[in-house]
Coordinates of N, CA and C in Angstrom, one line a residue:
M8 N 65.5 24.8 -23.6 CA 64.6 25.7 -23.0 C 65.0 27.1 -23.3
R9 N 64.0 27.9 -23.6 CA 64.2 29.3 -23.9 C 63.9 30.2 -22.7
Y10 N 64.7 31.2 -22.5 CA 64.4 32.1 -21.4 C 64.1 33.5 -22.0
Y11 N 63.2 34.2 -21.4 CA 62.9 35.6 -21.8 C 63.4 36.5 -20.7
Y12 N 64.3 37.4 -21.1 CA 64.9 38.3 -20.2 C 64.3 39.7 -20.4
Y13 N 64.2 40.4 -19.4 CA 63.8 41.8 -19.4 C 64.9 42.7 -18.8
V14 N 65.3 43.8 -19.5 CA 66.3 44.7 -18.9 C 65.6 46.0 -18.5
S15 N 65.9 46.5 -17.4 CA 65.3 47.7 -16.9 C 66.0 48.9 -17.6
V16 N 65.2 49.9 -18.1 CA 65.8 51.0 -18.7 C 65.2 52.3 -18.0
R17 N 65.9 53.4 -18.2 CA 65.4 54.6 -17.7 C 64.1 55.1 -18.4
I18 N 63.1 55.3 -17.7 CA 61.8 55.8 -18.3 C 61.6 57.3 -18.0
F19 N 61.5 58.1 -19.1 CA 61.3 59.5 -18.9 C 59.9 59.7 -18.5
K20 N 59.7 60.8 -17.8 CA 58.3 61.2 -17.3 C 57.3 61.2 -18.4
G21 N 56.2 60.5 -18.2 CA 55.2 60.5 -19.2 C 55.4 59.5 -20.3
E22 N 56.5 58.8 -20.4 CA 56.7 57.8 -21.4 C 56.2 56.4 -21.0
S23 N 55.9 55.7 -22.0 CA 55.4 54.3 -21.8 C 56.7 53.4 -21.5
I24 N 56.4 52.2 -21.0 CA 57.5 51.3 -20.6 C 58.1 50.6 -21.8
L25 N 59.4 50.5 -21.8 CA 60.1 49.8 -22.9 C 60.6 48.5 -22.4
H26 N 60.2 47.4 -23.0 CA 60.7 46.1 -22.7 C 61.7 45.5 -23.8
T27 N 62.6 44.8 -23.3 CA 63.5 44.0 -24.3 C 63.3 42.6 -24.0
R28 N 63.3 41.8 -25.1 CA 63.1 40.3 -24.9 C 63.6 39.6 -26.1
L29 N 63.7 38.3 -26.0 CA 64.0 37.5 -27.2 C 62.8 37.4 -28.1
A30 N 63.1 37.4 -29.4 CA 62.0 37.4 -30.4 C 61.2 36.0 -30.3
K31 N 60.0 36.1 -30.9 CA 59.2 34.9 -31.0 C 59.0 34.7 -32.5
K32 N 58.5 33.6 -32.9 CA 58.3 33.3 -34.4 C 57.3 34.3 -35.0
E33 N 56.3 34.7 -34.2 CA 55.3 35.6 -34.7 C 55.8 37.0 -34.9
D34 N 57.1 37.3 -34.4 CA 57.7 38.6 -34.6 C 58.4 38.8 -35.9
I35 N 58.7 37.7 -36.6 CA 59.6 37.8 -37.7 C 59.2 38.8 -38.8
G36 N 57.9 38.9 -39.1 CA 57.4 39.8 -40.1 C 57.7 41.3 -39.7
Q37 N 57.5 41.6 -38.4 CA 57.8 43.0 -37.9 C 59.3 43.3 -38.0
I38 N 60.1 42.3 -37.6 CA 61.5 42.4 -37.6 C 62.0 42.6 -39.0
R39 N 61.5 41.9 -39.9 CA 62.0 42.0 -41.3 C 61.6 43.4 -41.9
S40 N 60.4 43.8 -41.6 CA 59.9 45.1 -42.1 C 60.8 46.2 -41.5
L41 N 61.1 46.1 -40.2 CA 62.0 47.1 -39.6 C 63.4 47.1 -40.2
W42 N 63.9 46.0 -40.5 CA 65.2 45.8 -41.1 C 65.2 46.5 -42.5
Q43 N 64.2 46.2 -43.3 CA 64.1 46.7 -44.6 C 63.9 48.2 -44.6
Y44 N 63.2 48.7 -43.6 CA 63.0 50.2 -43.5 C 64.3 50.9 -43.2
C45 N 65.1 50.3 -42.3 CA 66.3 50.9 -41.9 C 67.5 50.8 -42.9
F46 N 67.5 49.7 -43.6 CA 68.7 49.4 -44.4 C 68.4 49.3 -45.9
F47 N 67.2 49.4 -46.3 CA 66.8 49.5 -47.8 C 67.3 48.2 -48.5
D48 N 67.4 47.1 -47.9 CA 67.9 45.9 -48.6 C 66.8 45.4 -49.6
E49 N 67.3 44.7 -50.6 CA 66.4 44.2 -51.6 C 65.7 42.9 -51.1
A50 N 64.6 42.6 -51.7 CA 63.8 41.4 -51.2 C 64.6 40.1 -51.2
Y51 N 65.4 39.9 -52.3 CA 66.2 38.7 -52.4 C 67.2 38.5 -51.2
Y52 N 67.8 39.6 -50.8 CA 68.7 39.6 -49.7 C 68.0 39.3 -48.4
L53 N 66.8 39.9 -48.2 CA 66.1 39.7 -47.0 C 65.5 38.3 -47.0
D54 N 65.2 37.7 -48.1 CA 64.8 36.3 -48.2 C 65.9 35.4 -47.7
W55 N 67.1 35.7 -48.1 CA 68.3 34.9 -47.6 C 68.5 35.1 -46.1
V56 N 68.5 36.3 -45.7 CA 68.7 36.6 -44.2 C 67.7 35.9 -43.4
F57 N 66.4 36.1 -43.7 CA 65.4 35.6 -42.9 C 65.0 34.1 -43.2
G58 N 65.5 33.6 -44.3 CA 65.2 32.2 -44.7 C 66.4 31.3 -44.3
K59 N 67.6 31.8 -44.3 CA 68.8 31.0 -44.1 C 69.6 31.3 -42.8
R60 N 69.7 32.6 -42.5 CA 70.6 33.0 -41.4 C 69.8 33.4 -40.1
F61 N 68.6 33.8 -40.2 CA 67.9 34.3 -39.1 C 67.6 33.2 -38.1
C62 N 67.8 33.4 -36.8 CA 67.5 32.4 -35.8 C 66.7 33.2 -34.7
V63 N 65.5 32.8 -34.5 CA 64.7 33.5 -33.5 C 65.3 33.5 -32.1
D64 N 66.0 32.4 -31.8 CA 66.7 32.4 -30.5 C 67.8 33.4 -30.3
N65 N 68.3 34.0 -31.4 CA 69.3 34.9 -31.4 C 68.9 36.3 -31.8
A66 N 67.6 36.5 -31.9 CA 67.0 37.8 -32.3 C 66.5 38.5 -31.0
L67 N 66.9 39.8 -30.8 CA 66.4 40.5 -29.7 C 65.5 41.7 -30.2
V68 N 64.5 41.9 -29.4 CA 63.6 43.0 -29.8 C 63.3 43.9 -28.6
A69 N 63.0 45.2 -29.0 CA 62.5 46.2 -28.0 C 61.1 46.4 -28.3
E70 N 60.3 46.5 -27.3 CA 58.8 46.6 -27.5 C 58.3 47.7 -26.6
R71 N 57.4 48.5 -27.2 CA 56.7 49.5 -26.4 C 55.2 49.5 -26.8
E72 N 54.4 49.4 -25.8 CA 53.0 49.3 -26.0 C 52.6 48.2 -26.9
G73 N 53.2 47.0 -26.8 CA 52.9 45.9 -27.6 C 53.4 45.9 -29.1
R74 N 54.2 46.9 -29.4 CA 54.7 47.1 -30.8 C 56.2 47.0 -30.8
I75 N 56.8 46.2 -31.7 CA 58.2 46.1 -31.8 C 58.7 47.4 -32.4
C76 N 59.6 48.1 -31.7 CA 60.2 49.4 -32.1 C 61.7 49.3 -32.4
G77 N 62.3 48.2 -32.1 CA 63.7 48.0 -32.3 C 64.1 46.6 -32.3
A78 N 65.2 46.2 -33.0 CA 65.6 44.8 -33.0 C 67.1 44.8 -33.4
L79 N 67.7 43.6 -33.1 CA 69.0 43.3 -33.5 C 69.2 41.8 -33.6
Q80 N 70.2 41.3 -34.3 CA 70.5 39.9 -34.4 C 71.9 39.6 -33.8
L81 N 72.0 38.5 -33.1 CA 73.3 38.0 -32.6 C 73.7 36.8 -33.5
V82 N 74.7 37.0 -34.3 CA 75.1 36.0 -35.3 C 76.3 35.3 -34.7
P83 N 76.3 34.0 -34.4 CA 77.4 33.3 -33.9 C 78.6 33.1 -34.9
Y84 N 79.8 33.4 -34.4 CA 81.0 33.2 -35.2 C 82.1 32.7 -34.3
T85 N 83.2 32.3 -35.0 CA 84.4 31.9 -34.2 C 85.5 32.8 -34.7
I86 N 86.2 33.5 -33.7 CA 87.3 34.3 -34.0 C 88.6 33.6 -33.8
H87 N 89.5 33.7 -34.7 CA 90.9 33.1 -34.5 C 91.8 34.2 -34.1
I88 N 92.5 34.1 -33.0 CA 93.5 35.1 -32.6 C 94.8 34.3 -32.4
R89 N 95.6 34.3 -33.4 CA 96.8 33.5 -33.5 C 96.3 32.0 -33.4
Q90 N 96.8 31.3 -32.4 CA 96.4 29.9 -32.2 C 95.2 29.7 -31.4
H91 N 94.6 30.8 -30.9 CA 93.4 30.7 -30.0 C 92.1 30.9 -30.8
Q92 N 91.1 30.1 -30.4 CA 89.7 30.3 -31.0 C 88.8 30.8 -29.9
E93 N 88.0 31.8 -30.3 CA 87.1 32.4 -29.3 C 85.7 32.5 -30.0
L94 N 84.7 31.9 -29.3 CA 83.3 32.0 -29.8 C 82.8 33.5 -29.5
C95 N 82.1 34.0 -30.4 CA 81.6 35.4 -30.3 C 80.2 35.5 -31.0
Y96 N 79.6 36.7 -30.7 CA 78.4 37.1 -31.4 C 78.8 38.3 -32.2
Y97 N 78.4 38.3 -33.5 CA 78.5 39.4 -34.4 C 77.1 40.1 -34.3
I98 N 77.0 41.3 -33.9 CA 75.8 42.1 -33.8 C 75.4 42.6 -35.2
A99 N 74.3 42.3 -35.7 CA 73.8 42.7 -37.0 C 72.4 43.2 -37.0
G100 N 72.1 44.1 -37.9 CA 70.8 44.5 -38.1 C 70.2 45.3 -37.0
V101 N 71.1 46.2 -36.3 CA 70.5 47.0 -35.3 C 69.6 48.1 -35.9
S102 N 68.4 48.0 -35.6 CA 67.4 48.9 -36.3 C 66.4 49.4 -35.3
V103 N 66.0 50.7 -35.4 CA 65.1 51.3 -34.5 C 64.2 52.2 -35.3
L104 N 62.9 52.2 -35.0 CA 62.0 53.1 -35.7 C 62.3 54.6 -35.4
P105 N 62.1 55.4 -36.4 CA 62.5 56.8 -36.3 C 61.9 57.5 -35.1
Q106 N 60.7 57.3 -34.7 CA 60.1 57.9 -33.6 C 60.7 57.4 -32.2
E107 N 61.4 56.3 -32.3 CA 62.0 55.8 -31.1 C 63.4 56.3 -30.9
R108 N 64.0 56.9 -31.8 CA 65.4 57.3 -31.7 C 65.5 58.4 -30.7
G109 N 66.6 58.3 -29.9 CA 66.8 59.3 -28.8 C 66.0 59.0 -27.6
R110 N 65.3 57.8 -27.5 CA 64.5 57.5 -26.4 C 65.1 56.3 -25.6
G111 N 66.4 55.9 -25.9 CA 67.1 54.9 -25.2 C 66.8 53.5 -25.7
T112 N 66.2 53.3 -26.9 CA 65.8 52.0 -27.4 C 67.1 51.2 -27.8
A113 N 68.0 51.9 -28.6 CA 69.2 51.2 -29.0 C 70.1 50.9 -27.7
T114 N 70.1 51.8 -26.8 CA 70.9 51.5 -25.5 C 70.3 50.3 -24.8
A115 N 69.0 50.2 -24.7 CA 68.4 49.0 -24.1 C 68.7 47.7 -24.8
L116 N 68.7 47.8 -26.1 CA 69.0 46.6 -26.9 C 70.4 46.2 -26.8
M117 N 71.4 47.1 -26.7 CA 72.8 46.8 -26.6 C 73.0 46.2 -25.2
A118 N 72.4 46.8 -24.2 CA 72.6 46.2 -22.8 C 72.0 44.8 -22.8
F119 N 70.9 44.6 -23.4 CA 70.3 43.3 -23.4 C 71.2 42.3 -24.2
A120 N 71.8 42.7 -25.3 CA 72.7 41.8 -26.0 C 73.8 41.4 -25.2
E121 N 74.4 42.3 -24.4 CA 75.5 42.0 -23.5 C 75.0 41.0 -22.4
Q122 N 73.8 41.2 -21.9 CA 73.3 40.3 -20.9 C 73.1 38.9 -21.4
I123 N 72.5 38.8 -22.6 CA 72.3 37.5 -23.2 C 73.6 36.8 -23.5
A124 N 74.6 37.5 -24.0 CA 75.9 37.0 -24.2 C 76.6 36.4 -23.0
L125 N 76.5 37.2 -21.9 CA 77.0 36.7 -20.6 C 76.3 35.5 -20.1
E126 N 75.0 35.5 -20.2 CA 74.2 34.3 -19.8 C 74.6 33.0 -20.6
R127 N 75.0 33.2 -21.8 CA 75.4 32.1 -22.7 C 76.9 31.8 -22.7
K128 N 77.6 32.5 -21.8 CA 79.0 32.3 -21.7 C 79.8 32.8 -22.9
I129 N 79.3 33.8 -23.6 CA 80.0 34.4 -24.8 C 80.6 35.7 -24.3
S130 N 82.0 35.7 -24.4 CA 82.7 36.9 -23.8 C 83.1 37.9 -24.8
L131 N 82.7 37.7 -26.1 CA 83.2 38.7 -27.1 C 82.0 39.1 -28.0
L132 N 81.8 40.4 -28.2 CA 80.8 40.9 -29.1 C 81.5 41.7 -30.1
L133 N 81.2 41.6 -31.4 CA 81.8 42.5 -32.4 C 80.7 43.0 -33.3
L134 N 81.0 44.1 -34.0 CA 80.1 44.6 -35.0 C 81.0 45.4 -36.0
V135 N 80.4 45.7 -37.2 CA 81.0 46.5 -38.2 C 80.0 47.7 -38.5
P136 N 80.1 48.8 -37.8 CA 79.2 49.9 -38.0 C 79.3 50.6 -39.3
A137 N 78.2 51.1 -39.8 CA 78.3 51.9 -41.0 C 79.0 53.2 -40.8
L138 N 78.8 53.8 -39.6 CA 79.5 55.0 -39.2 C 80.2 54.8 -37.8
G139 N 81.4 55.3 -37.7 CA 82.1 55.2 -36.4 C 81.6 56.2 -35.4
G140 N 82.0 56.0 -34.2 CA 81.7 57.0 -33.1 C 80.5 56.8 -32.3
Y141 N 79.6 55.8 -32.7 CA 78.4 55.6 -32.0 C 78.5 54.5 -30.9
Y142 N 79.1 53.4 -31.3 CA 79.1 52.2 -30.4 C 80.2 52.3 -29.3
E143 N 81.1 53.2 -29.4 CA 82.1 53.4 -28.3 C 81.4 53.6 -27.0
R144 N 80.2 54.3 -27.0 CA 79.5 54.6 -25.7 C 79.1 53.3 -25.0
F145 N 79.0 52.2 -25.8 CA 78.6 50.9 -25.2 C 79.9 50.0 -24.8
G146 N 81.0 50.6 -24.9 CA 82.3 49.9 -24.5 C 83.0 49.3 -25.7
F147 N 82.5 49.5 -26.9 CA 83.2 48.9 -28.1 C 84.5 49.7 -28.4
V148 N 85.5 48.9 -28.8 CA 86.8 49.5 -29.1 C 87.0 49.3 -30.6
H149 N 87.5 50.4 -31.3 CA 87.8 50.3 -32.7 C 89.1 49.5 -32.9
V150 N 89.1 48.4 -33.6 CA 90.2 47.5 -33.7 C 90.7 47.4 -35.2
T151 N 90.0 47.8 -36.2 CA 90.5 47.7 -37.5 C 90.2 49.1 -38.2
S152 N 90.8 49.3 -39.3 CA 90.6 50.5 -40.1 C 90.3 50.1 -41.6
K153 N 89.5 50.8 -42.2 CA 89.2 50.6 -43.6 C 90.1 51.5 -44.4
M154 N 90.8 50.9 -45.4 CA 91.7 51.7 -46.3 C 91.0 51.9 -47.6
E155 N 91.1 53.1 -48.1 CA 90.6 53.4 -49.4 C 91.7 54.0 -50.3
F156 N 91.6 53.6 -51.6 CA 92.6 54.0 -52.5 C 91.9 54.6 -53.7
E157 N 92.6 55.7 -54.3 CA 92.1 56.3 -55.5 C 93.1 56.0 -56.6
F158 N 92.5 55.7 -57.8 CA 93.4 55.5 -58.9 C 92.6 55.9 -60.2
P159 N 93.4 56.3 -61.2 CA 92.8 56.7 -62.4 C 92.0 55.6 -63.1
V160 N 90.8 55.9 -63.6 CA 89.9 54.9 -64.2 C 90.7 54.2 -65.3
E161 N 91.5 54.9 -66.1 CA 92.2 54.2 -67.2 C 93.1 53.0 -66.8
L162 N 93.5 53.0 -65.5 CA 94.3 51.9 -65.1 C 93.5 50.6 -65.1
A163 N 92.2 50.7 -65.0 CA 91.3 49.5 -65.0 C 91.0 49.0 -66.5
A164 N 91.4 49.8 -67.5 CA 91.1 49.4 -68.9 C 91.6 48.0 -69.2
P165 N 92.8 47.6 -68.9 CA 93.3 46.3 -69.3 C 92.5 45.2 -68.7
Y166 N 91.7 45.5 -67.7 CA 90.9 44.4 -67.0 C 89.5 44.3 -67.4
R167 N 89.1 45.0 -68.5 CA 87.8 44.9 -69.0 C 87.4 43.5 -69.3
F168 N 86.2 43.2 -69.0 CA 85.7 41.8 -69.2 C 85.1 41.6 -70.6
H169 N 85.6 40.7 -71.4 CA 85.1 40.4 -72.7 C 84.6 38.9 -72.7
G170 N 83.4 38.7 -72.9 CA 82.9 37.4 -73.0 C 81.5 37.3 -72.2
R171 N 81.2 36.1 -71.8 CA 79.9 35.9 -71.1 C 80.2 35.4 -69.7
A172 N 79.4 36.1 -68.8 CA 79.5 35.7 -67.4 C 78.6 34.6 -67.0
C173 N 79.0 33.7 -66.1 CA 78.0 32.7 -65.7 C 78.3 32.5 -64.2
Q174 N 77.3 31.9 -63.5 CA 77.4 31.7 -62.1 C 78.4 30.5 -61.9
A175 N 79.3 30.6 -60.9 CA 80.2 29.6 -60.5 C 79.4 28.4 -59.8
E176 N 79.9 27.2 -60.0 CA 79.3 26.1 -59.4 C 79.8 25.7 -58.0
G177 N 81.0 26.0 -57.8 CA 81.6 25.5 -56.5 C 82.1 26.7 -55.7
T178 N 82.6 26.4 -54.5 CA 83.1 27.5 -53.6 C 84.6 27.3 -53.4
E179 N 85.2 26.3 -54.0 CA 86.6 26.0 -53.7 C 87.6 27.2 -53.9
D180 N 87.4 27.9 -55.0 CA 88.3 29.1 -55.3 C 88.1 30.1 -54.2
L181 N 86.9 30.5 -53.8 CA 86.7 31.5 -52.8 C 87.3 31.0 -51.5
L182 N 87.1 29.8 -51.1 CA 87.7 29.3 -49.9 C 89.2 29.4 -49.9
A183 N 89.8 29.1 -51.1 CA 91.3 29.2 -51.2 C 91.7 30.7 -51.0
V184 N 91.0 31.6 -51.6 CA 91.3 33.0 -51.5 C 91.2 33.4 -50.0
D185 N 90.1 33.0 -49.4 CA 89.9 33.3 -47.9 C 91.0 32.8 -47.1
Q186 N 91.4 31.5 -47.4 CA 92.5 30.9 -46.6 C 93.8 31.7 -46.8
A187 N 94.1 32.0 -48.0 CA 95.4 32.8 -48.3 C 95.3 34.1 -47.6
Y188 N 94.2 34.8 -47.6 CA 94.0 36.1 -47.0 C 94.3 36.0 -45.5
N189 N 93.7 35.0 -44.9 CA 93.8 34.8 -43.5 C 95.2 34.6 -43.0
E190 N 96.1 34.0 -43.8 CA 97.5 33.8 -43.4 C 98.2 35.0 -43.1
F191 N 97.8 36.2 -43.6 CA 98.5 37.4 -43.4 C 97.9 38.3 -42.3
W192 N 96.9 37.7 -41.6 CA 96.3 38.5 -40.5 C 96.3 37.6 -39.2
D193 N 96.5 38.3 -38.1 CA 96.4 37.5 -36.8 C 95.0 37.2 -36.4
V194 N 94.0 38.0 -36.9 CA 92.7 37.8 -36.5 C 91.8 37.6 -37.7
H195 N 90.9 36.7 -37.7 CA 89.9 36.6 -38.8 C 88.7 35.9 -38.3
I196 N 87.6 36.0 -39.1 CA 86.4 35.4 -38.8 C 86.2 34.2 -39.7
D197 N 85.9 33.1 -39.1 CA 85.6 31.9 -39.9 C 84.4 32.0 -40.8
R198 N 84.5 31.7 -42.0 CA 83.3 31.7 -42.9 C 82.9 30.3 -43.2
S199 N 81.7 30.0 -43.4 CA 81.2 28.7 -43.7 C 81.0 28.5 -45.2
Q200 N 80.8 27.3 -45.6 CA 80.5 27.0 -47.0 C 79.3 27.7 -47.4
Q201 N 78.3 27.9 -46.5 CA 77.1 28.6 -46.9 C 77.4 30.1 -47.2
D202 N 78.3 30.7 -46.4 CA 78.7 32.1 -46.6 C 79.3 32.2 -48.0
M203 N 80.1 31.3 -48.4 CA 80.8 31.3 -49.7 C 79.9 31.1 -50.8
R204 N 78.9 30.2 -50.7 CA 77.9 30.0 -51.7 C 77.1 31.3 -51.9
Q205 N 76.8 32.0 -50.8 CA 76.0 33.2 -51.0 C 76.8 34.3 -51.7
L206 N 78.1 34.4 -51.4 CA 79.0 35.3 -52.1 C 79.0 35.1 -53.6
L207 N 79.0 33.8 -54.0 CA 79.0 33.4 -55.4 C 77.7 33.8 -56.0
Q208 N 76.6 33.6 -55.3 CA 75.3 33.9 -55.9 C 75.1 35.4 -56.1

């Protein structure tokens, strides 16, 4: 059974009412267009997201006057913290129309995401923002840092590729790399065979 939730948001004088709800199948086209507008992703990537990963039961939309003006996805993952496993939602594709920015649309979506997670007994939400400093207002805490290194281009010269590239057939090598990488970290996200195949492609 699917439930449709609505979260109340502050409505400024003279503004129309903003509703948040779970997506429906007929919303997919609008959600995809909004995603593409905000993130400039290529069609082949969008085909994969909306063909393989998108789940209408985990898509949230904000709607004003019958038009979808914001959306996000809740992607289920399992987090390993030492010997403990925790189910969580990875928040992806947070997108809002330009004319809706500054009107509480993203705030309503994030509140709704938290509400849905609590209803489904999911106690952990995570995301990887393009820019830091925005999601802290919703209670998110920065837990990792990105490291960048600079090196002279000539250091890469010995690693030039000579030959013909071809697509790999299996995912075993990438899974082995992922497993080795995870041994050095206390926390990691489980990746599926499907994730690894997509990386290879």
